[in-house]
Coordinates of C-alpha atoms and ligand atoms in Angstrom, one line a residue:
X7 CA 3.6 44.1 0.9
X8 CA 0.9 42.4 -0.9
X9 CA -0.5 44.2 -3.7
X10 CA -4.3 43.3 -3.8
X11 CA -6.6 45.4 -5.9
X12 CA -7.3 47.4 -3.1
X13 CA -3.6 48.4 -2.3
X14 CA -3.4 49.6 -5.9
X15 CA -6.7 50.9 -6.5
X16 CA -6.6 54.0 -4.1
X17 CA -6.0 57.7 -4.5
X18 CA -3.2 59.7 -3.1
X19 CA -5.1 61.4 -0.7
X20 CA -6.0 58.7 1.2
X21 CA -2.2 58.1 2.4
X22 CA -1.4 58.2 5.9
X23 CA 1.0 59.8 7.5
X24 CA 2.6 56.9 8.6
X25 CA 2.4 55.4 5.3
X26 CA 4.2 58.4 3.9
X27 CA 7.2 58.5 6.5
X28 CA 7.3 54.3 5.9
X29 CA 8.1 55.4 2.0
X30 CA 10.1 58.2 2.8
X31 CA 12.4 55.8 4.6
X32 CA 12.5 53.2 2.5
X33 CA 13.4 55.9 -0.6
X34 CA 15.8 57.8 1.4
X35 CA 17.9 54.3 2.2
X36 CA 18.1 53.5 -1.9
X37 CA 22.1 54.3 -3.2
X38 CA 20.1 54.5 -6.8
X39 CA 18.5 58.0 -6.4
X40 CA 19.2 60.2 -9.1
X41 CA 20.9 63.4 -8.8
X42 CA 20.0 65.5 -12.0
X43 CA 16.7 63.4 -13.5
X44 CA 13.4 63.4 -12.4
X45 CA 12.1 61.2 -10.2
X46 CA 9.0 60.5 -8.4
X47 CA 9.7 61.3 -4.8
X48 CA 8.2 57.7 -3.7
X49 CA 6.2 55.5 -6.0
X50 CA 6.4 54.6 -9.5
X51 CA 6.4 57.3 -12.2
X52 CA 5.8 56.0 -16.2
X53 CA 4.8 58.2 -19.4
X54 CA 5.7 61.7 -19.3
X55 CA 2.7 63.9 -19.9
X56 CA 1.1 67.2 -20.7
X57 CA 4.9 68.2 -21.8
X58 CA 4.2 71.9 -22.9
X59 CA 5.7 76.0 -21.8
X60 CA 2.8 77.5 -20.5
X61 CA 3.0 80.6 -18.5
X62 CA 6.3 81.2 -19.0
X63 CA 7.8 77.8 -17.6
X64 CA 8.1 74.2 -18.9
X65 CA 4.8 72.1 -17.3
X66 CA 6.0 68.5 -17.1
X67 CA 3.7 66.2 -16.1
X68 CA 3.9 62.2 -15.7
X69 CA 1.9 59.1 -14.7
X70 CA 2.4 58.5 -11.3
X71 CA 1.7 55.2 -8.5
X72 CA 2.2 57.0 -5.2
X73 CA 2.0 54.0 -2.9
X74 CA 5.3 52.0 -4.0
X75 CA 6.6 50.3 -7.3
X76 CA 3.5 48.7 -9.2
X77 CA 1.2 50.0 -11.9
X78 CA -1.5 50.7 -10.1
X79 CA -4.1 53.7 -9.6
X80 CA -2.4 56.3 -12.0
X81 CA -2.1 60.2 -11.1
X82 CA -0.5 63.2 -12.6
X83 CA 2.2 64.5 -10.9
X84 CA 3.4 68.0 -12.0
X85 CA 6.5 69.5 -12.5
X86 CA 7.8 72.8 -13.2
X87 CA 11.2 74.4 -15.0
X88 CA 12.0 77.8 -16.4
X89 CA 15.4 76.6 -17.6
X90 CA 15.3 72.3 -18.3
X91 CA 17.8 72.4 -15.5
X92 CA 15.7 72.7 -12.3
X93 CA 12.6 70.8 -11.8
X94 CA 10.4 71.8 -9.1
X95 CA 8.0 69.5 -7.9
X96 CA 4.0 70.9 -7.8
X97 CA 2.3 67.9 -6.4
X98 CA -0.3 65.5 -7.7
X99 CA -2.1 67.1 -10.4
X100 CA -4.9 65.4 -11.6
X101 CA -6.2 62.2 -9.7
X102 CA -9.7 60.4 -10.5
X103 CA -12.6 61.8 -8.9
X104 CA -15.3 60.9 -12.2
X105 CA -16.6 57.1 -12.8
X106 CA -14.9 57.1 -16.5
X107 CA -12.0 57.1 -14.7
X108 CA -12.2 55.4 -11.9
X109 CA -9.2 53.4 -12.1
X110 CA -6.5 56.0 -13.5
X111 CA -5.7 59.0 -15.3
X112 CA -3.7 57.6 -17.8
X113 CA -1.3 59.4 -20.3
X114 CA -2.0 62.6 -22.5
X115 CA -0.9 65.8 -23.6
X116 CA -0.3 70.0 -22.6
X117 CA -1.8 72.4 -25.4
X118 CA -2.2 76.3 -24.6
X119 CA -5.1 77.8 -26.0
X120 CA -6.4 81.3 -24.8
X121 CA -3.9 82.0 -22.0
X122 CA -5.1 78.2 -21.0
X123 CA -3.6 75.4 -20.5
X124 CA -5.7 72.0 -21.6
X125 CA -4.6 68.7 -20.8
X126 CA -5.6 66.2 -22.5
X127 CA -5.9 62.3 -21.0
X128 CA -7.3 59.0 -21.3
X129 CA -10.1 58.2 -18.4
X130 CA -9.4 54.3 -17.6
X131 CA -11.9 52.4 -16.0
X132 CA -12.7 49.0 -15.0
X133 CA -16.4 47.1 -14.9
X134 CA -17.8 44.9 -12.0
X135 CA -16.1 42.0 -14.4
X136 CA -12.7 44.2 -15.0
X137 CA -13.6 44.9 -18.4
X138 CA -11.5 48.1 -19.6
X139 CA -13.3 51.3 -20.6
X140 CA -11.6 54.2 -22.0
X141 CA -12.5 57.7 -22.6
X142 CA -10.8 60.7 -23.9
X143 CA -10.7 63.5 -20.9
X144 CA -9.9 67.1 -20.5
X145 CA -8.8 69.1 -17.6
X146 CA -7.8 72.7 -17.8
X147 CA -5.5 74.7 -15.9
X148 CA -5.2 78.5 -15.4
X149 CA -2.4 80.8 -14.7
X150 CA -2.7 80.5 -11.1
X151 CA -2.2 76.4 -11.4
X152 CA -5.9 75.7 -10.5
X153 CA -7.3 72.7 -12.4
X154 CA -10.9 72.4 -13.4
X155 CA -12.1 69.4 -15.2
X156 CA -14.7 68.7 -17.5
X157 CA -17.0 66.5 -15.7
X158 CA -17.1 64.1 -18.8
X159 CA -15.4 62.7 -21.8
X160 CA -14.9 64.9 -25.1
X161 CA -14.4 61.0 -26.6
X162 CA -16.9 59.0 -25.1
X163 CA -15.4 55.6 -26.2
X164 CA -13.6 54.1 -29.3
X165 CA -15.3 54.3 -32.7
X166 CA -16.7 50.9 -34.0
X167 CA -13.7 48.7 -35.1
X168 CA -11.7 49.0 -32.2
X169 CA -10.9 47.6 -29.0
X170 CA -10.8 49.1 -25.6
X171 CA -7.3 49.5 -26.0
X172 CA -7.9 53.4 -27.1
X173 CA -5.9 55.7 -25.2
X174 CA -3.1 58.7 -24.9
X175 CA -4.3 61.7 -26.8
X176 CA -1.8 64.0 -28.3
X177 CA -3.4 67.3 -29.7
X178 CA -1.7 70.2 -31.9
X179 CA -2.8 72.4 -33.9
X180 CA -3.1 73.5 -38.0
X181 CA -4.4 75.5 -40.4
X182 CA -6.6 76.9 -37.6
X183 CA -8.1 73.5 -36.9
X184 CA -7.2 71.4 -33.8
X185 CA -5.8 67.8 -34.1
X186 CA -5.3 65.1 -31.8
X187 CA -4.1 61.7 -32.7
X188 CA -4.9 58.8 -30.2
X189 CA -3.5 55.2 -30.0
X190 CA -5.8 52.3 -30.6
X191 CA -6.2 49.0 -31.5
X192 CA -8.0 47.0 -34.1
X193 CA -11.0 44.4 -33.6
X194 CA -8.3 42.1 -35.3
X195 CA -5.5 42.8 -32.6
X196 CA -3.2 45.1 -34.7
X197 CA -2.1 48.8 -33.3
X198 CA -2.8 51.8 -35.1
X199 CA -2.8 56.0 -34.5
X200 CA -6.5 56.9 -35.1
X201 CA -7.1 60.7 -35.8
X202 CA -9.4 63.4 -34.7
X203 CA -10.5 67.3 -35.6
X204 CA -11.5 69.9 -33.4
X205 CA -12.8 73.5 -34.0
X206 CA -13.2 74.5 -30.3
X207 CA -10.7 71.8 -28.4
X208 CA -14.1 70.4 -27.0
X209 CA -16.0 68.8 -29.8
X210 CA -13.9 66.4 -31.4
X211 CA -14.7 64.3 -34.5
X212 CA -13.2 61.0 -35.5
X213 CA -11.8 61.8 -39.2
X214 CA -10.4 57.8 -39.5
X215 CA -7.3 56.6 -39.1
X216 CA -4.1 57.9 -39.7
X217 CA -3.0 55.3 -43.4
X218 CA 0.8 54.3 -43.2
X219 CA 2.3 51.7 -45.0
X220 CA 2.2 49.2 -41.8
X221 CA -1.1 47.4 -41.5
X222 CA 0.5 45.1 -39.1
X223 CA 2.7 46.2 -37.0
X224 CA 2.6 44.8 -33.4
X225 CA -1.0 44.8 -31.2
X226 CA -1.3 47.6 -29.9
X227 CA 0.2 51.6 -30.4
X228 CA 0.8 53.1 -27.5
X229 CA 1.7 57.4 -27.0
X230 CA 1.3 58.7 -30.2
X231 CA 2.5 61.6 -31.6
X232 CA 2.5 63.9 -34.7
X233 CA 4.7 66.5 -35.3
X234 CA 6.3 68.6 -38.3
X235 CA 10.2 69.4 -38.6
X236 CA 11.4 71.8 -41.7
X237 CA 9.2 69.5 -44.4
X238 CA 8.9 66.4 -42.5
X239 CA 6.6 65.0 -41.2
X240 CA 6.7 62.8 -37.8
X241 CA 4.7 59.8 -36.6
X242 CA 6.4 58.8 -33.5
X243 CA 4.9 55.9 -31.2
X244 CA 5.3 53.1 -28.7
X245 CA 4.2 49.7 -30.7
X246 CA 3.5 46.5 -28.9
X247 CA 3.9 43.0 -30.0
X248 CA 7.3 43.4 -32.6
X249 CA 9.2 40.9 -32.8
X250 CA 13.2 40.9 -32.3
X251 CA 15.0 41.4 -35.7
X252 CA 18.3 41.7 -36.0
X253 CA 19.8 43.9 -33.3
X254 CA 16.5 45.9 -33.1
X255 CA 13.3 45.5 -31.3
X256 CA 15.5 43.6 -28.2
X257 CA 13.2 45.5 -25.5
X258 CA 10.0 44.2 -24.2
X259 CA 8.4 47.0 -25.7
X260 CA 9.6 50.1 -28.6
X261 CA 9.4 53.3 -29.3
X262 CA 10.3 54.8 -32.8
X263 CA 9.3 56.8 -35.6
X264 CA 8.2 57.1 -39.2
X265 CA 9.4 60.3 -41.0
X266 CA 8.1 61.4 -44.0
X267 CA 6.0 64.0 -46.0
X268 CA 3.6 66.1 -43.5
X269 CA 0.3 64.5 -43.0
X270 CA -2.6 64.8 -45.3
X271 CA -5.4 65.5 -42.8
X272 CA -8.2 65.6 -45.6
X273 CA -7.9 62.0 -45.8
X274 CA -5.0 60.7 -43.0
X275 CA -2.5 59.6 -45.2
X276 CA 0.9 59.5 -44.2
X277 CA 3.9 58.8 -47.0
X278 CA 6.3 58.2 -44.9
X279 CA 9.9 55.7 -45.0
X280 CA 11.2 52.7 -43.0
X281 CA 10.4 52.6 -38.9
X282 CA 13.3 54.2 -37.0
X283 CA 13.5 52.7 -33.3
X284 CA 14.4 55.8 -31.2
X285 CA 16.8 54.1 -28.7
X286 CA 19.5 51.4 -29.1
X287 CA 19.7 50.7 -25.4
X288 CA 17.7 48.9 -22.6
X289 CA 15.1 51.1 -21.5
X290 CA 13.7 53.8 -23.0
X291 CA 9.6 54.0 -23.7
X292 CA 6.7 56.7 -24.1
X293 CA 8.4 59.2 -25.3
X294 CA 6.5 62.9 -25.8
X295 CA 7.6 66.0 -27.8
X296 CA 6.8 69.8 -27.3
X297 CA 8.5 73.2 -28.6
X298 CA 10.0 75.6 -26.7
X299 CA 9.5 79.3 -27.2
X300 CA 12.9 79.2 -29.4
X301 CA 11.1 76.9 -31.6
X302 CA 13.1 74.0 -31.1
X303 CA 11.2 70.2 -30.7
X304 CA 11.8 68.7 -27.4
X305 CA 11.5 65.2 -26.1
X306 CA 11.6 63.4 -23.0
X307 CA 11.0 59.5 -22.4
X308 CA 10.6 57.0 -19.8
X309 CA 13.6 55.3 -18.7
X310 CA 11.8 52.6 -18.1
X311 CA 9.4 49.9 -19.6
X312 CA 6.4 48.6 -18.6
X313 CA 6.1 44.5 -17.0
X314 CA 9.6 45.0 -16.0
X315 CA 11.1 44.2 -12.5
X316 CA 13.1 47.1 -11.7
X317 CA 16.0 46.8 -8.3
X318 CA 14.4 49.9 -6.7
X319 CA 11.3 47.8 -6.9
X320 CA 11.5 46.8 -2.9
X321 CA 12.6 50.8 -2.2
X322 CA 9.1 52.2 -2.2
X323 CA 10.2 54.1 -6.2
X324 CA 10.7 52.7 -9.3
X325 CA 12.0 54.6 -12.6
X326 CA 12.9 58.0 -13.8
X327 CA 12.4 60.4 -16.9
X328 CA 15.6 60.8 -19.6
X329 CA 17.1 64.2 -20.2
X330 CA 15.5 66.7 -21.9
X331 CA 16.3 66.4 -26.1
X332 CA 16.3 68.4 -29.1
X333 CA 15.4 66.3 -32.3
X334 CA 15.9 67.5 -35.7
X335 CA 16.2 65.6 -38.8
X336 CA 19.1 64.6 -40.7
X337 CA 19.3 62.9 -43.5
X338 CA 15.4 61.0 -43.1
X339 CA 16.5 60.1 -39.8
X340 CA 15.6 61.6 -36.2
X341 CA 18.3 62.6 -34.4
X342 CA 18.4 63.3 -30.6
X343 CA 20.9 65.6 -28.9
X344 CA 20.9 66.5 -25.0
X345 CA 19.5 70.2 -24.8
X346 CA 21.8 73.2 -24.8
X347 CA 20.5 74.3 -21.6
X348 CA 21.9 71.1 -19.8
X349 CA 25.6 72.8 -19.7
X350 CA 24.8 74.7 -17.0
X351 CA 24.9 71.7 -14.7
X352 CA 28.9 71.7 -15.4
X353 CA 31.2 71.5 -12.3
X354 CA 34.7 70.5 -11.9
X355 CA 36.7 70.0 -15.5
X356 CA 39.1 67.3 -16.4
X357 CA 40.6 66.2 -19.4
X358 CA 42.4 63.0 -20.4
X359 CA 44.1 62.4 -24.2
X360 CA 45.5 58.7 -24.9
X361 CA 47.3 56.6 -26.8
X362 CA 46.6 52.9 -26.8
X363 CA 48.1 50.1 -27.3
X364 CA 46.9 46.7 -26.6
X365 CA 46.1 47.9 -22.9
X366 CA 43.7 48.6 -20.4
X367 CA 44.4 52.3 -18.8
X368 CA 42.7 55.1 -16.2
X369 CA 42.9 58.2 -17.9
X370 CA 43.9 60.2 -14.3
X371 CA 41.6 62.4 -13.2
X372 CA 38.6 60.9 -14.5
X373 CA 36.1 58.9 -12.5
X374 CA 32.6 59.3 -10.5
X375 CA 29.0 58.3 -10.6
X376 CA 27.1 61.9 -12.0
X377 CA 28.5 63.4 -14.8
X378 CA 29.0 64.7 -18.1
X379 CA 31.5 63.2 -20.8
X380 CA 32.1 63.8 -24.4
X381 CA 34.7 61.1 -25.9
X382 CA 36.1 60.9 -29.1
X383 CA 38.0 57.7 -30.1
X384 CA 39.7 57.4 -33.1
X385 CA 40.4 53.6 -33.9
X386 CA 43.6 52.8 -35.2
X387 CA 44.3 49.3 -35.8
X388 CA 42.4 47.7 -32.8
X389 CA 39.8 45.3 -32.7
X390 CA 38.0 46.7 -29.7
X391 CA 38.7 50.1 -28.7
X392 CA 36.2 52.0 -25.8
X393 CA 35.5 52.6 -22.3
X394 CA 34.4 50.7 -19.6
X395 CA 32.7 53.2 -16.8
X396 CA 31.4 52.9 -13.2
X397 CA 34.0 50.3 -13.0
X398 CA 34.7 48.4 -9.1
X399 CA 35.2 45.5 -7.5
X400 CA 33.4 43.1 -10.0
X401 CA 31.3 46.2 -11.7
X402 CA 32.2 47.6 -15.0
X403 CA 29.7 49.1 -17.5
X404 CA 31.3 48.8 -21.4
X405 CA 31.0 51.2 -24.3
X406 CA 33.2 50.9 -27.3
X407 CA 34.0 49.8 -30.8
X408 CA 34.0 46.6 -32.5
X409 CA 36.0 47.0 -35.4
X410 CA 36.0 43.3 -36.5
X411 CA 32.0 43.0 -36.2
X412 CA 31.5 46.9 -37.5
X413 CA 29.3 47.5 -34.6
X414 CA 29.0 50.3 -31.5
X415 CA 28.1 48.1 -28.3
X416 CA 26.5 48.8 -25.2
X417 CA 27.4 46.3 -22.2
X418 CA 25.8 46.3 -18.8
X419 CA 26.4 42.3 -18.2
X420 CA 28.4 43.8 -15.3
X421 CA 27.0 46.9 -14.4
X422 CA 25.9 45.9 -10.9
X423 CA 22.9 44.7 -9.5
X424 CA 21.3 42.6 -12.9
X425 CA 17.2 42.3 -13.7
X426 CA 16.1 41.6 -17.1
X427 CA 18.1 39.2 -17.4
X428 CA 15.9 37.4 -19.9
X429 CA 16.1 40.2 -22.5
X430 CA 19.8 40.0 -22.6
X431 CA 22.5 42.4 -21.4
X432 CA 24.1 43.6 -24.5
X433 CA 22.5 46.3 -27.3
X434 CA 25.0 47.3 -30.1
X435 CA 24.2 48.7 -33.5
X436 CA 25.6 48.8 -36.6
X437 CA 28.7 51.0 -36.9
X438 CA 31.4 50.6 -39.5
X439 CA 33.4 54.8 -39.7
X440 CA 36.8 54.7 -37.4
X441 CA 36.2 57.4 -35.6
X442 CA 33.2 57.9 -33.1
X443 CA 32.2 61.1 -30.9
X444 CA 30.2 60.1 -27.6
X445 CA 28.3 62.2 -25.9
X446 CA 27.4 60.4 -22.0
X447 CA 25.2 61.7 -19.4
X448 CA 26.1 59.6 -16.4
X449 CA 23.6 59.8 -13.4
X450 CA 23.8 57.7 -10.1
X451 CA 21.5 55.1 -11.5
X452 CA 21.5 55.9 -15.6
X453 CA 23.4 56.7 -18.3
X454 CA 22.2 58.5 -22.0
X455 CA 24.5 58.2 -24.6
X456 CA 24.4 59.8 -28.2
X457 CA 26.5 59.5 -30.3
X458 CA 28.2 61.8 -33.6
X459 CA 24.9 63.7 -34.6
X460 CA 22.5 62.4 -32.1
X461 CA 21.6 59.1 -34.8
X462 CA 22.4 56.6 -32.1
X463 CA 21.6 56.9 -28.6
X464 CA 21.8 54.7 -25.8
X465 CA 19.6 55.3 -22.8
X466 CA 19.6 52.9 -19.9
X467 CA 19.6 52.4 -16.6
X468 CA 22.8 51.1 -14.0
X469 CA 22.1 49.7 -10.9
X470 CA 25.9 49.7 -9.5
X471 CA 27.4 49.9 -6.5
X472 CA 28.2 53.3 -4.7
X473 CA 31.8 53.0 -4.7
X474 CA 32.3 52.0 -8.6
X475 CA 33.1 55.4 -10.1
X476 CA 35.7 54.3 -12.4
X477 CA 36.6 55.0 -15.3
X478 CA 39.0 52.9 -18.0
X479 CA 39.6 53.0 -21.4
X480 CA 40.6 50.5 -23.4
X481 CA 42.6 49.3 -27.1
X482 CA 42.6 45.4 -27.7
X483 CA 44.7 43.6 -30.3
X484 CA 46.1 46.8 -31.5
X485 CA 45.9 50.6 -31.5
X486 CA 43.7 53.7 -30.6
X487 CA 43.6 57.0 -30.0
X488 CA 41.1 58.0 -27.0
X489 CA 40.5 61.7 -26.2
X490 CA 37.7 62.8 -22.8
X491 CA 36.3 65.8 -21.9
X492 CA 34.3 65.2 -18.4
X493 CA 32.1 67.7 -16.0
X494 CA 31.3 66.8 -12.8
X495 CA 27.5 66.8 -12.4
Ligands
LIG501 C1 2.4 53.5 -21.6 C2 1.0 53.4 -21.0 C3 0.1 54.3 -21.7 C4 -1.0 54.5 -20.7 C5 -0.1 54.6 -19.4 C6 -0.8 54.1 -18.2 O1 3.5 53.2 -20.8 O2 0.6 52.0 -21.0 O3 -0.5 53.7 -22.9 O4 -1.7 55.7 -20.9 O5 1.0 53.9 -19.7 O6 0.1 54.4 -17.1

């Protein structure tokens, strides 16, 4: 199908049946549905949004194409969980209906206020000539799910200095103030986090921007958002436009953090050390965080990036979200672990303890295409010592250790069906202790691995065959000692 600019510049509720059953069919043919992650149930889903427990359930909302795999006409879909383990699907949630945003309802944020819940988003639209317009919205919903919006902007447009480019409000609050921060770009084509205050979640005025130590820093700074752990503060964001250094910043786009002292919000400054990209592996974008009642800071990305050709492309869906994280901070660093709550989706147990030697191994029982793994390999005197996973005829997806090059390496030049080519097919960072601990969440089409305390992780997705479920491990040019733990998902 051709996508013109009317194909993806209409609103859900003008598909037709028929259009409907043609994407159900195409969906319902794809080997890459996932079995535990959320989805979009046909179209293309981006951001998460509006992450927030409301009412006594997680409200997870993200952007969402409904007419097939392009960015097009963006929508809210909503999603539901009392437990991070079952996601039920609400619907469309908020699609454009106002002339500030005409052509999407682009990313934002969930905060409860009065037994409310406000969600706040960016109104994109487009002039006769395609010039962008963007406006900061707010829709709120009540404890029976019923949506009202404000019929316009509570942030008309960008303050002077900045382009267009303004967009994906975050709002929390302090000291009995409200804050939101919002990403923006300079007249001079450099990104930065501007910042706003609030008495009444309504009236909103622009206090500057938030000063870190970056005044370039890529063109544009996408998802912003500011939270406090213990004594830290948190700037985390999605910057545009860095170059590759090292073996960071290989992605199209990034997502990462600053962590430092909290935020001054008399006069936005931000102390704050070196940028920490979130994710060592291929896709992974946009993150959002949120607390849970327990008090515990959750996160949930994209696994996906934008401008990217994705094999589900032609199935009528594109992308998913990652598992639900806890971060906490650990020595000035943000660490990500999979949520408690995720053990319940344990099945079938199997265990597998190794010695290697030089050789190339199936550890029995293991093997399959949606599950849960934790591996710890102890190196002995190997060069290389690891894993390869979802391994068949030709396929083979490769985690391990490279002693001689002190590194932890991710390798999906096999993994099955390849795209992206052009931004290379191996991630690794550097790793120089003997002994690593794993943690893998393998999903038909994706697989999230962190590793020791949650410093590394890996997120990315696999577009394999049905039939390669194998799993190997592996000890070359000497010894190592390989011990797994897998659940059946
Ligand atoms: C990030 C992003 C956001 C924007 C949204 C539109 O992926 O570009 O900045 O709000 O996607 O879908």
């Amino acid at each position: 199908m051709e996508w013109t600019k009317e194909a993806r510049y209409r609103l859900y509720k003008s598909m037709t049946a028929k259009e409907r059953m043609e994407l159900e069919r195409l969906v319902s043919a794809s080997i890459w549905r996932q079995n535990y992650h959320i989805q979009p149930m046909h179209g293309l889903l981006n951001d998460p949004n509006g992450f927030v427990w409301y009412n006594g359930r997680y409200h997870l909302f993200y952007q969402w194409f409904p007419f097939g795999a392009v960015h097009g006409m963006k929508h809210w879909f909503h999603t539901e969980s009392s437990d991070l383990v079952n996601w039920e699907n609400k619907g469309g949630a908020l699609e454009p209906e106002f002339s500030f945003e005409s052509h999407g309802i682009y990313s934002g944020s969930g905060y409860v206020h009065n037994d409310s819940l406000h969600l706040f988003y960016t109104g994109n639209s487009r002039d006769d000539e395609w010039n962008r317009h963007s406006s900061q919205c707010l829709a709120v919903m009540d404890e029976l799910g019923k949506i009202t919006k404000l019929n316009k902007p509570i942030i008309e447009k960008q303050p002077k200095g900045y382009t267009e480019h303004f967009r994906d409000p975050k709002v929390w609050e302090e000291k009995g103030k409200f804050y939101m921060v919002v990403g923006a770009q300079r007249e001079d084509l450099t990104g930065c986090v501007l910042l706003y205050e609030s008495s009444d979640l309504i009236q909103w005025s622009w206090l500057g921007e938030i000063r870190t130590k970056a005044r370039e820093f890529g063109y544009m700074w996408e998802c912003p958002d500011y939270f406090t752990i213990e004594n830290h503060g948190v700037l985390l964001f999605s910057p545009q436009g860095l170059q590759p250094e090292g073996d960071s910043f290989q992605n199209i786009f990034q997502s990462g953090v600053w962590v430092g002292k909290p935020l001054n919000l008399e006069n936005g400054q931000f102390l704050h050390g070196d940028f920490q990209e979130l994710d060592a592996g291929f896709d992974f974008y946009a993150p959002q965080t949120t607390l849970s009642p327990d008090g515990r800071r959750l996160m949930v990305g994209w696994m996906g990036l934008p401008d990217i050709e994705y094999p589900t492309d032609t199935e009528g869906w594109a992308h998913c979200l990652t598992i639900p994280r806890e971060v906490m901070i650990k020595d000035n660093l943000l660490c990500q672990r999979p949520v408690r709550e995720l053990k319940e989706m344990r099945k079938t147990e199997s265990r597998s303890v190794m010695m290697l030697s030089n050789e190339l191994r199936n550890p029995g029982l293991l093997s399959g295409e949606s599950y849960e793994m934790i591996v710890n390999i102890e190196l002995g005197n190997a060069r290389r010592a690891g894993m390869k996973l979802r391994v068949g005829k030709g396929e083979e997806t490769l985690i391990y250790l490279d002693a001689k090059n002190q590194k932890v390496v991710l390798d999906r030049t096999d993994s099955g069906t390849k795209f992206a080519q052009e931004y290379g097919s191996v991630r690794q960072k550097d790793y120089s202790k003997n002994n690593i601990r794993l943690h893998i969440f393998m999903d038909n089409s994706s697989i999230e691995v962190f590793i020791n305390e949650g410093e590394i992780v890996f997120t990315s997705r696999l577009f394999p065959r049905k039939d390669s479920q194998g799993i190997q491990f592996f000890a070359e040019e000497g010894t190592a000692e390989i011990e797994a733990v897998q659940w059946e998902i």
